[in-house]
Amino acid sequence: MRLGGPLFGEVRSPEEWVTLVRRWGYRAAYAPVSPEASSEEIAAYREAAERADIVIAEVGVWNNPLSRHPGERKAALDACVRALSLADELGARCCVNIGGSLGEKWDGPCADDLGEEAFDLIVETVRSIIDEVKPLRTFYTLETMPWMYPHTAESYERLIKAVDRKAFAVHFDPVNMIWSPERFFHNAEVIRDFVRRLGPWIRSCHLKDVRLQDRFLVHLEEVIPGKGNLDYRTLLSELDRLDDVPGMLEHLSTSEEYVQARDYVTKVAREIGVGL
């Protein structure tokens, strides 16, 4: 596997980007350019990444393709198409978005999001995005989420079968799948089960942590890696069994927090003999 995360510092060229990625000790990185970049700039970053053996892990979209508002839905779908096209030009491992919400908030929660209408719309939406772009070097993926599809290994398997497109793959976010005390206490088995079922389709993984607060009712909190109870030994061991999957740090506020998270993940990996 490879470790990556956001970069802090000004980047004015592919060469400066490579230097910064290496300075952080990463071998994977988020997309260094936006869909508005020129074809020449995109190619320059793709070639620089290839020369430096840096994996561009993902192009994130982060909008709501299921919006009930036609204008918002169209804008979201157009952005997904542009992002998937960028990922294909960059040679990124994947383009990633959430499945989407039928509620007013783009990422939920909404009771309708775990119903058949939402499932069918996700299938229709993913197919339309992939069929328009027809990617050759990348995949469209959905981030696992706590209260919308895909939220379990089973629901992701069902989506893969229903979408029925070779360019549809898996984005693994284990913390987002820890949505109950049972899954919290047995998170190692949640991780192993997911990788056992979906390992061949996993293109990228987010590295975070989760903590259960000791107050009623149930309060699960996302925290910096090493400050929660996610079984990182199991997670890194399982990711290491896959085909060079990038593990990407995210959702932290400062460069100091990212240093702390990087150092924790690196320490655990060293202890269990996993190369990053």
PDB file of C-alpha atoms in Angstrom:
ATOM      1  CA  MET A   1       0.000   0.000   0.000  1.00  0.00           C
ATOM      2  CA  ARG A   2       0.942   3.666  -0.142  1.00  0.00           C
ATOM      3  CA  LEU A   3       0.369   6.566   2.235  1.00  0.00           C
ATOM      4  CA  GLY A   4      -0.814   9.986   1.112  1.00  0.00           C
ATOM      5  CA  GLY A   5      -2.637  13.091   2.245  1.00  0.00           C
ATOM      6  CA  PRO A   6      -3.220  16.790   1.621  1.00  0.00           C
ATOM      7  CA  LEU A   7      -0.183  18.982   0.997  1.00  0.00           C
ATOM      8  CA  PHE A   8       0.611  22.254   2.734  1.00  0.00           C
ATOM      9  CA  GLY A   9       2.654  24.784   0.802  1.00  0.00           C
ATOM     10  CA  GLU A  10       2.561  26.636  -2.500  1.00  0.00           C
ATOM     11  CA  VAL A  11       2.830  24.549  -5.648  1.00  0.00           C
ATOM     12  CA  ARG A  12       3.642  26.315  -8.913  1.00  0.00           C
ATOM     13  CA  SER A  13       4.822  23.438 -11.067  1.00  0.00           C
ATOM     14  CA  PRO A  14       4.773  19.643 -11.302  1.00  0.00           C
ATOM     15  CA  GLU A  15       8.365  19.591 -10.066  1.00  0.00           C
ATOM     16  CA  GLU A  16       7.490  21.558  -6.930  1.00  0.00           C
ATOM     17  CA  TRP A  17       4.528  19.251  -6.377  1.00  0.00           C
ATOM     18  CA  VAL A  18       6.732  16.144  -6.547  1.00  0.00           C
ATOM     19  CA  THR A  19       9.195  17.736  -4.119  1.00  0.00           C
ATOM     20  CA  LEU A  20       6.405  18.527  -1.657  1.00  0.00           C
ATOM     21  CA  VAL A  21       4.884  15.042  -1.864  1.00  0.00           C
ATOM     22  CA  ARG A  22       8.288  13.527  -1.128  1.00  0.00           C
ATOM     23  CA  ARG A  23       8.984  15.996   1.671  1.00  0.00           C
ATOM     24  CA  TRP A  24       5.861  14.735   3.427  1.00  0.00           C
ATOM     25  CA  GLY A  25       7.080  11.172   3.034  1.00  0.00           C
ATOM     26  CA  TYR A  26       4.144  10.236   0.820  1.00  0.00           C
ATOM     27  CA  ARG A  27       4.000   7.968  -2.218  1.00  0.00           C
ATOM     28  CA  ALA A  28       0.386   8.888  -2.997  1.00  0.00           C
ATOM     29  CA  ALA A  29      -1.377  12.228  -3.361  1.00  0.00           C
ATOM     30  CA  TYR A  30      -4.718  13.819  -4.050  1.00  0.00           C
ATOM     31  CA  ALA A  31      -5.292  15.305  -7.506  1.00  0.00           C
ATOM     32  CA  PRO A  32      -2.941  18.284  -7.924  1.00  0.00           C
ATOM     33  CA  VAL A  33      -5.154  20.145 -10.423  1.00  0.00           C
ATOM     34  CA  SER A  34      -8.855  20.884 -10.911  1.00  0.00           C
ATOM     35  CA  PRO A  35     -11.074  20.051 -13.905  1.00  0.00           C
ATOM     36  CA  GLU A  36     -10.478  23.604 -15.126  1.00  0.00           C
ATOM     37  CA  ALA A  37      -6.785  22.870 -15.795  1.00  0.00           C
ATOM     38  CA  SER A  38      -5.586  22.749 -19.393  1.00  0.00           C
ATOM     39  CA  SER A  39      -4.812  19.446 -21.085  1.00  0.00           C
ATOM     40  CA  GLU A  40      -1.143  20.441 -21.151  1.00  0.00           C
ATOM     41  CA  GLU A  41      -1.052  21.077 -17.396  1.00  0.00           C
ATOM     42  CA  ILE A  42      -2.874  17.834 -16.649  1.00  0.00           C
ATOM     43  CA  ALA A  43      -0.437  15.883 -18.823  1.00  0.00           C
ATOM     44  CA  ALA A  44       2.541  17.548 -17.139  1.00  0.00           C
ATOM     45  CA  TYR A  45       1.366  16.454 -13.688  1.00  0.00           C
ATOM     46  CA  ARG A  46       0.508  12.957 -14.897  1.00  0.00           C
ATOM     47  CA  GLU A  47       3.966  12.511 -16.394  1.00  0.00           C
ATOM     48  CA  ALA A  48       5.685  13.971 -13.320  1.00  0.00           C
ATOM     49  CA  ALA A  49       3.791  11.538 -11.092  1.00  0.00           C
ATOM     50  CA  GLU A  50       4.767   8.598 -13.296  1.00  0.00           C
ATOM     51  CA  ARG A  51       8.454   9.572 -13.287  1.00  0.00           C
ATOM     52  CA  ALA A  52       8.461   9.997  -9.494  1.00  0.00           C
ATOM     53  CA  ASP A  53       6.439   6.819  -8.794  1.00  0.00           C
ATOM     54  CA  ILE A  54       3.681   8.844  -7.116  1.00  0.00           C
ATOM     55  CA  VAL A  55       0.136   7.503  -7.310  1.00  0.00           C
ATOM     56  CA  ILE A  56      -2.588  10.100  -7.817  1.00  0.00           C
ATOM     57  CA  ALA A  57      -5.164   8.461  -5.581  1.00  0.00           C
ATOM     58  CA  GLU A  58      -8.394  10.256  -6.311  1.00  0.00           C
ATOM     59  CA  VAL A  59     -10.294  13.187  -7.734  1.00  0.00           C
ATOM     60  CA  GLY A  60     -13.051  14.154  -5.298  1.00  0.00           C
ATOM     61  CA  VAL A  61     -16.383  15.622  -6.388  1.00  0.00           C
ATOM     62  CA  TRP A  62     -18.414  15.960  -3.158  1.00  0.00           C
ATOM     63  CA  ASN A  63     -21.834  17.023  -4.361  1.00  0.00           C
ATOM     64  CA  ASN A  64     -25.354  15.574  -4.527  1.00  0.00           C
ATOM     65  CA  PRO A  65     -26.203  13.766  -7.782  1.00  0.00           C
ATOM     66  CA  LEU A  66     -29.566  12.706  -6.304  1.00  0.00           C
ATOM     67  CA  SER A  67     -30.857  16.201  -5.549  1.00  0.00           C
ATOM     68  CA  ARG A  68     -34.614  16.532  -6.045  1.00  0.00           C
ATOM     69  CA  HIS A  69     -34.007  20.024  -7.466  1.00  0.00           C
ATOM     70  CA  PRO A  70     -33.463  19.610 -11.239  1.00  0.00           C
ATOM     71  CA  GLY A  71     -30.989  22.474 -11.545  1.00  0.00           C
ATOM     72  CA  GLU A  72     -28.876  21.235  -8.650  1.00  0.00           C
ATOM     73  CA  ARG A  73     -28.974  17.672  -9.926  1.00  0.00           C
ATOM     74  CA  LYS A  74     -27.849  18.685 -13.418  1.00  0.00           C
ATOM     75  CA  ALA A  75     -25.013  20.808 -12.031  1.00  0.00           C
ATOM     76  CA  ALA A  76     -23.922  17.936  -9.798  1.00  0.00           C
ATOM     77  CA  LEU A  77     -23.953  15.436 -12.657  1.00  0.00           C
ATOM     78  CA  ASP A  78     -22.001  17.802 -14.895  1.00  0.00           C
ATOM     79  CA  ALA A  79     -19.391  18.200 -12.153  1.00  0.00           C
ATOM     80  CA  CYS A  80     -19.149  14.413 -11.777  1.00  0.00           C
ATOM     81  CA  VAL A  81     -18.540  14.036 -15.502  1.00  0.00           C
ATOM     82  CA  ARG A  82     -15.820  16.695 -15.459  1.00  0.00           C
ATOM     83  CA  ALA A  83     -14.169  15.142 -12.406  1.00  0.00           C
ATOM     84  CA  LEU A  84     -14.205  11.637 -13.885  1.00  0.00           C
ATOM     85  CA  SER A  85     -12.748  13.022 -17.116  1.00  0.00           C
ATOM     86  CA  LEU A  86      -9.988  14.709 -15.112  1.00  0.00           C
ATOM     87  CA  ALA A  87      -9.256  11.494 -13.221  1.00  0.00           C
ATOM     88  CA  ASP A  88      -8.965   9.650 -16.515  1.00  0.00           C
ATOM     89  CA  GLU A  89      -6.587  12.230 -17.993  1.00  0.00           C
ATOM     90  CA  LEU A  90      -4.480  12.264 -14.822  1.00  0.00           C
ATOM     91  CA  GLY A  91      -4.380   8.499 -14.576  1.00  0.00           C
ATOM     92  CA  ALA A  92      -5.775   8.768 -11.043  1.00  0.00           C
ATOM     93  CA  ARG A  93      -6.847   5.575  -9.330  1.00  0.00           C
ATOM     94  CA  CYS A  94     -10.420   6.830  -9.076  1.00  0.00           C
ATOM     95  CA  CYS A  95     -12.941   9.627  -9.070  1.00  0.00           C
ATOM     96  CA  VAL A  96     -14.936   9.581  -5.836  1.00  0.00           C
ATOM     97  CA  ASN A  97     -18.241  11.034  -4.710  1.00  0.00           C
ATOM     98  CA  ILE A  98     -20.977  10.009  -2.300  1.00  0.00           C
ATOM     99  CA  GLY A  99     -24.048   8.186  -3.550  1.00  0.00           C
ATOM    100  CA  GLY A 100     -26.201  11.231  -2.857  1.00  0.00           C
ATOM    101  CA  SER A 101     -29.201  12.208  -0.746  1.00  0.00           C
ATOM    102  CA  LEU A 102     -32.895  12.708  -1.434  1.00  0.00           C
ATOM    103  CA  GLY A 103     -33.067  15.157   1.469  1.00  0.00           C
ATOM    104  CA  GLU A 104     -32.294  18.858   1.590  1.00  0.00           C
ATOM    105  CA  LYS A 105     -28.754  18.361   2.936  1.00  0.00           C
ATOM    106  CA  TRP A 106     -26.380  17.138   0.258  1.00  0.00           C
ATOM    107  CA  ASP A 107     -24.859  14.387   2.400  1.00  0.00           C
ATOM    108  CA  GLY A 108     -27.873  13.527   4.589  1.00  0.00           C
ATOM    109  CA  PRO A 109     -29.091  12.131   6.843  1.00  0.00           C
ATOM    110  CA  CYS A 110     -32.489  11.454   5.325  1.00  0.00           C
ATOM    111  CA  ALA A 111     -34.746   8.438   5.894  1.00  0.00           C
ATOM    112  CA  ASP A 112     -35.314   8.082   2.150  1.00  0.00           C
ATOM    113  CA  ASP A 113     -31.618   7.503   1.490  1.00  0.00           C
ATOM    114  CA  LEU A 114     -31.745   3.850   2.544  1.00  0.00           C
ATOM    115  CA  GLY A 115     -34.788   3.045   0.431  1.00  0.00           C
ATOM    116  CA  GLU A 116     -35.219   1.477  -2.998  1.00  0.00           C
ATOM    117  CA  GLU A 117     -35.855   4.810  -4.728  1.00  0.00           C
ATOM    118  CA  ALA A 118     -32.445   6.067  -3.639  1.00  0.00           C
ATOM    119  CA  PHE A 119     -30.756   2.795  -4.595  1.00  0.00           C
ATOM    120  CA  ASP A 120     -32.276   2.816  -8.076  1.00  0.00           C
ATOM    121  CA  LEU A 121     -31.369   6.477  -8.613  1.00  0.00           C
ATOM    122  CA  ILE A 122     -27.766   5.811  -7.579  1.00  0.00           C
ATOM    123  CA  VAL A 123     -27.574   2.989 -10.121  1.00  0.00           C
ATOM    124  CA  GLU A 124     -29.039   5.201 -12.852  1.00  0.00           C
ATOM    125  CA  THR A 125     -26.750   8.098 -11.940  1.00  0.00           C
ATOM    126  CA  VAL A 126     -23.529   6.088 -11.804  1.00  0.00           C
ATOM    127  CA  ARG A 127     -24.297   4.441 -15.133  1.00  0.00           C
ATOM    128  CA  SER A 128     -24.989   7.794 -16.799  1.00  0.00           C
ATOM    129  CA  ILE A 129     -21.724   9.326 -15.544  1.00  0.00           C
ATOM    130  CA  ILE A 130     -19.605   6.355 -16.613  1.00  0.00           C
ATOM    131  CA  ASP A 131     -21.364   5.974 -19.970  1.00  0.00           C
ATOM    132  CA  GLU A 132     -20.793   9.630 -20.833  1.00  0.00           C
ATOM    133  CA  VAL A 133     -17.074   9.649 -19.992  1.00  0.00           C
ATOM    134  CA  LYS A 134     -16.157   6.063 -20.924  1.00  0.00           C
ATOM    135  CA  PRO A 135     -12.976   6.156 -18.814  1.00  0.00           C
ATOM    136  CA  LEU A 136     -10.018   4.025 -19.848  1.00  0.00           C
ATOM    137  CA  ARG A 137      -7.495   4.706 -17.061  1.00  0.00           C
ATOM    138  CA  THR A 138      -9.622   5.254 -13.986  1.00  0.00           C
ATOM    139  CA  PHE A 139     -12.816   4.257 -12.170  1.00  0.00           C
ATOM    140  CA  TYR A 140     -15.860   5.996 -10.735  1.00  0.00           C
ATOM    141  CA  THR A 141     -16.353   5.114  -7.062  1.00  0.00           C
ATOM    142  CA  LEU A 142     -18.695   5.890  -4.188  1.00  0.00           C
ATOM    143  CA  GLU A 143     -17.378   6.549  -0.717  1.00  0.00           C
ATOM    144  CA  THR A 144     -18.863   4.269   1.927  1.00  0.00           C
ATOM    145  CA  MET A 145     -21.150   6.293   4.205  1.00  0.00           C
ATOM    146  CA  PRO A 146     -22.983   5.788   7.514  1.00  0.00           C
ATOM    147  CA  TRP A 147     -26.537   6.626   6.429  1.00  0.00           C
ATOM    148  CA  MET A 148     -26.760   6.280   2.664  1.00  0.00           C
ATOM    149  CA  TYR A 149     -25.807   3.654   0.111  1.00  0.00           C
ATOM    150  CA  PRO A 150     -23.266   2.129   0.076  1.00  0.00           C
ATOM    151  CA  HIS A 151     -23.120   1.740   3.868  1.00  0.00           C
ATOM    152  CA  THR A 152     -22.111  -1.928   4.191  1.00  0.00           C
ATOM    153  CA  ALA A 153     -20.156  -4.520   2.248  1.00  0.00           C
ATOM    154  CA  GLU A 154     -23.465  -6.104   1.266  1.00  0.00           C
ATOM    155  CA  SER A 155     -24.935  -2.889  -0.139  1.00  0.00           C
ATOM    156  CA  TYR A 156     -21.739  -2.207  -2.101  1.00  0.00           C
ATOM    157  CA  GLU A 157     -21.829  -5.717  -3.584  1.00  0.00           C
ATOM    158  CA  ARG A 158     -25.440  -5.125  -4.568  1.00  0.00           C
ATOM    159  CA  LEU A 159     -24.546  -1.814  -6.236  1.00  0.00           C
ATOM    160  CA  ILE A 160     -21.671  -3.324  -8.205  1.00  0.00           C
ATOM    161  CA  LYS A 161     -23.984  -6.003  -9.561  1.00  0.00           C
ATOM    162  CA  ALA A 162     -26.777  -3.533 -10.350  1.00  0.00           C
ATOM    163  CA  VAL A 163     -24.588  -0.857 -11.969  1.00  0.00           C
ATOM    164  CA  ASP A 164     -22.896  -3.509 -14.125  1.00  0.00           C
ATOM    165  CA  ARG A 165     -20.084  -1.308 -15.459  1.00  0.00           C
ATOM    166  CA  LYS A 166     -16.405  -2.290 -15.538  1.00  0.00           C
ATOM    167  CA  ALA A 167     -15.452   1.304 -14.686  1.00  0.00           C
ATOM    168  CA  PHE A 168     -17.399   1.233 -11.409  1.00  0.00           C
ATOM    169  CA  ALA A 169     -15.218   0.356  -8.427  1.00  0.00           C
ATOM    170  CA  VAL A 170     -14.957   0.812  -4.653  1.00  0.00           C
ATOM    171  CA  HIS A 171     -13.809   3.599  -2.364  1.00  0.00           C
ATOM    172  CA  PHE A 172     -13.260   2.282   1.167  1.00  0.00           C
ATOM    173  CA  ASP A 173     -13.822   4.545   4.181  1.00  0.00           C
ATOM    174  CA  PRO A 174     -13.884   2.207   7.184  1.00  0.00           C
ATOM    175  CA  VAL A 175     -14.632   4.926   9.744  1.00  0.00           C
ATOM    176  CA  ASN A 176     -17.777   5.933   7.841  1.00  0.00           C
ATOM    177  CA  MET A 177     -18.980   2.342   8.178  1.00  0.00           C
ATOM    178  CA  ILE A 178     -18.724   2.354  11.984  1.00  0.00           C
ATOM    179  CA  TRP A 179     -22.278   3.504  12.700  1.00  0.00           C
ATOM    180  CA  SER A 180     -23.245   1.335  15.699  1.00  0.00           C
ATOM    181  CA  PRO A 181     -21.688   0.173  18.983  1.00  0.00           C
ATOM    182  CA  GLU A 182     -21.539  -3.388  17.662  1.00  0.00           C
ATOM    183  CA  ARG A 183     -19.578  -2.330  14.589  1.00  0.00           C
ATOM    184  CA  PHE A 184     -17.401  -0.075  16.744  1.00  0.00           C
ATOM    185  CA  PHE A 185     -16.415  -2.854  19.138  1.00  0.00           C
ATOM    186  CA  HIS A 186     -15.927  -5.347  16.302  1.00  0.00           C
ATOM    187  CA  ASN A 187     -14.433  -2.981  13.741  1.00  0.00           C
ATOM    188  CA  ALA A 188     -11.591  -5.371  12.875  1.00  0.00           C
ATOM    189  CA  GLU A 189     -14.127  -7.870  11.569  1.00  0.00           C
ATOM    190  CA  VAL A 190     -15.975  -5.107   9.671  1.00  0.00           C
ATOM    191  CA  ILE A 191     -12.676  -4.269   7.953  1.00  0.00           C
ATOM    192  CA  ARG A 192     -11.754  -7.879   7.209  1.00  0.00           C
ATOM    193  CA  ASP A 193     -15.227  -8.671   5.878  1.00  0.00           C
ATOM    194  CA  PHE A 194     -15.226  -5.646   3.574  1.00  0.00           C
ATOM    195  CA  VAL A 195     -11.808  -6.421   2.120  1.00  0.00           C
ATOM    196  CA  ARG A 196     -12.651 -10.113   1.765  1.00  0.00           C
ATOM    197  CA  ARG A 197     -15.774  -9.292  -0.243  1.00  0.00           C
ATOM    198  CA  LEU A 198     -14.648  -6.224  -2.176  1.00  0.00           C
ATOM    199  CA  GLY A 199     -10.841  -6.231  -2.199  1.00  0.00           C
ATOM    200  CA  PRO A 200     -10.451  -6.635  -5.991  1.00  0.00           C
ATOM    201  CA  TRP A 201     -12.553  -3.491  -6.565  1.00  0.00           C
ATOM    202  CA  ILE A 202     -10.973  -1.195  -3.913  1.00  0.00           C
ATOM    203  CA  ARG A 203      -9.158   1.720  -5.553  1.00  0.00           C
ATOM    204  CA  SER A 204      -8.517   4.079  -2.615  1.00  0.00           C
ATOM    205  CA  CYS A 205      -9.075   4.245   1.142  1.00  0.00           C
ATOM    206  CA  HIS A 206      -9.493   7.096   3.622  1.00  0.00           C
ATOM    207  CA  LEU A 207      -7.512   6.861   6.866  1.00  0.00           C
ATOM    208  CA  LYS A 208      -9.267   8.353   9.894  1.00  0.00           C
ATOM    209  CA  ASP A 209     -10.231   7.104  13.363  1.00  0.00           C
ATOM    210  CA  VAL A 210     -13.377   6.795  15.464  1.00  0.00           C
ATOM    211  CA  ARG A 211     -14.133   7.130  19.147  1.00  0.00           C
ATOM    212  CA  LEU A 212     -17.247   6.131  21.130  1.00  0.00           C
ATOM    213  CA  GLN A 213     -18.064   8.700  23.787  1.00  0.00           C
ATOM    214  CA  ASP A 214     -19.240   7.414  27.170  1.00  0.00           C
ATOM    215  CA  ARG A 215     -22.530   9.308  27.254  1.00  0.00           C
ATOM    216  CA  PHE A 216     -26.081   8.525  26.198  1.00  0.00           C
ATOM    217  CA  LEU A 217     -27.401   7.737  23.723  1.00  0.00           C
ATOM    218  CA  VAL A 218     -24.761   6.785  21.146  1.00  0.00           C
ATOM    219  CA  HIS A 219     -22.134   9.349  20.163  1.00  0.00           C
ATOM    220  CA  LEU A 220     -19.552   8.244  17.621  1.00  0.00           C
ATOM    221  CA  GLU A 221     -16.902  10.839  16.859  1.00  0.00           C
ATOM    222  CA  GLU A 222     -14.369  11.033  14.041  1.00  0.00           C
ATOM    223  CA  VAL A 223     -10.884  11.722  15.436  1.00  0.00           C
ATOM    224  CA  ILE A 224      -7.259  11.860  14.334  1.00  0.00           C
ATOM    225  CA  PRO A 225      -5.652   8.464  13.654  1.00  0.00           C
ATOM    226  CA  GLY A 226      -4.332   7.027  16.899  1.00  0.00           C
ATOM    227  CA  LYS A 227      -6.852   8.818  19.122  1.00  0.00           C
ATOM    228  CA  GLY A 228      -9.716   6.388  18.577  1.00  0.00           C
ATOM    229  CA  ASN A 229     -10.336   2.660  18.493  1.00  0.00           C
ATOM    230  CA  LEU A 230     -10.089   1.738  14.825  1.00  0.00           C
ATOM    231  CA  ASP A 231      -7.920  -1.372  14.569  1.00  0.00           C
ATOM    232  CA  TYR A 232      -5.101   0.063  12.467  1.00  0.00           C
ATOM    233  CA  ARG A 233      -3.071  -3.131  12.615  1.00  0.00           C
ATOM    234  CA  THR A 234      -5.916  -4.968  10.920  1.00  0.00           C
ATOM    235  CA  LEU A 235      -6.659  -2.128   8.492  1.00  0.00           C
ATOM    236  CA  LEU A 236      -3.076  -1.723   7.280  1.00  0.00           C
ATOM    237  CA  SER A 237      -2.535  -5.477   7.087  1.00  0.00           C
ATOM    238  CA  GLU A 238      -5.676  -5.896   4.986  1.00  0.00           C
ATOM    239  CA  LEU A 239      -4.821  -2.990   2.674  1.00  0.00           C
ATOM    240  CA  ASP A 240      -1.311  -4.375   2.235  1.00  0.00           C
ATOM    241  CA  ARG A 241      -2.816  -7.566   0.801  1.00  0.00           C
ATOM    242  CA  LEU A 242      -4.342  -5.570  -2.057  1.00  0.00           C
ATOM    243  CA  ASP A 243      -2.773  -4.242  -5.232  1.00  0.00           C
ATOM    244  CA  ASP A 244      -0.856  -1.104  -4.191  1.00  0.00           C
ATOM    245  CA  VAL A 245      -3.909   0.697  -2.766  1.00  0.00           C
ATOM    246  CA  PRO A 246      -3.371   4.293  -1.531  1.00  0.00           C
ATOM    247  CA  GLY A 247      -4.422   5.109   2.022  1.00  0.00           C
ATOM    248  CA  MET A 248      -5.248   8.801   2.258  1.00  0.00           C
ATOM    249  CA  LEU A 249      -5.338  10.980   5.371  1.00  0.00           C
ATOM    250  CA  GLU A 250      -8.144  13.562   5.463  1.00  0.00           C
ATOM    251  CA  HIS A 251     -10.420  15.849   7.510  1.00  0.00           C
ATOM    252  CA  LEU A 252      -7.699  17.307   9.754  1.00  0.00           C
ATOM    253  CA  SER A 253      -7.327  21.030  10.367  1.00  0.00           C
ATOM    254  CA  THR A 254      -3.605  21.785  10.466  1.00  0.00           C
ATOM    255  CA  SER A 255      -0.311  20.571   9.076  1.00  0.00           C
ATOM    256  CA  GLU A 256       0.685  19.642  12.631  1.00  0.00           C
ATOM    257  CA  GLU A 257      -2.290  17.281  12.884  1.00  0.00           C
ATOM    258  CA  TYR A 258      -1.367  15.693   9.569  1.00  0.00           C
ATOM    259  CA  VAL A 259       2.201  15.171  10.787  1.00  0.00           C
ATOM    260  CA  GLN A 260       0.811  13.487  13.912  1.00  0.00           C
ATOM    261  CA  ALA A 261      -1.511  11.273  11.848  1.00  0.00           C
ATOM    262  CA  ARG A 262       1.217  10.397   9.341  1.00  0.00           C
ATOM    263  CA  ASP A 263       3.635   9.488  12.104  1.00  0.00           C
ATOM    264  CA  TYR A 264       1.061   7.272  13.835  1.00  0.00           C
ATOM    265  CA  VAL A 265       0.176   5.371  10.658  1.00  0.00           C
ATOM    266  CA  THR A 266       3.864   5.009   9.799  1.00  0.00           C
ATOM    267  CA  LYS A 267       4.637   3.705  13.296  1.00  0.00           C
ATOM    268  CA  VAL A 268       1.916   1.044  13.169  1.00  0.00           C
ATOM    269  CA  ALA A 269       2.940   0.026   9.655  1.00  0.00           C
ATOM    270  CA  ARG A 270       6.557  -0.372  10.762  1.00  0.00           C
ATOM    271  CA  GLU A 271       5.519  -2.485  13.751  1.00  0.00           C
ATOM    272  CA  ILE A 272       3.621  -4.965  11.569  1.00  0.00           C
ATOM    273  CA  GLY A 273       6.021  -4.940   8.627  1.00  0.00           C
ATOM    274  CA  VAL A 274       3.874  -3.065   6.125  1.00  0.00           C
ATOM    275  CA  GLY A 275       5.697  -0.821   3.687  1.00  0.00           C
ATOM    276  CA  LEU A 276       4.187   2.542   2.841  1.00  0.00           C
TER     277      LEU A 276
END
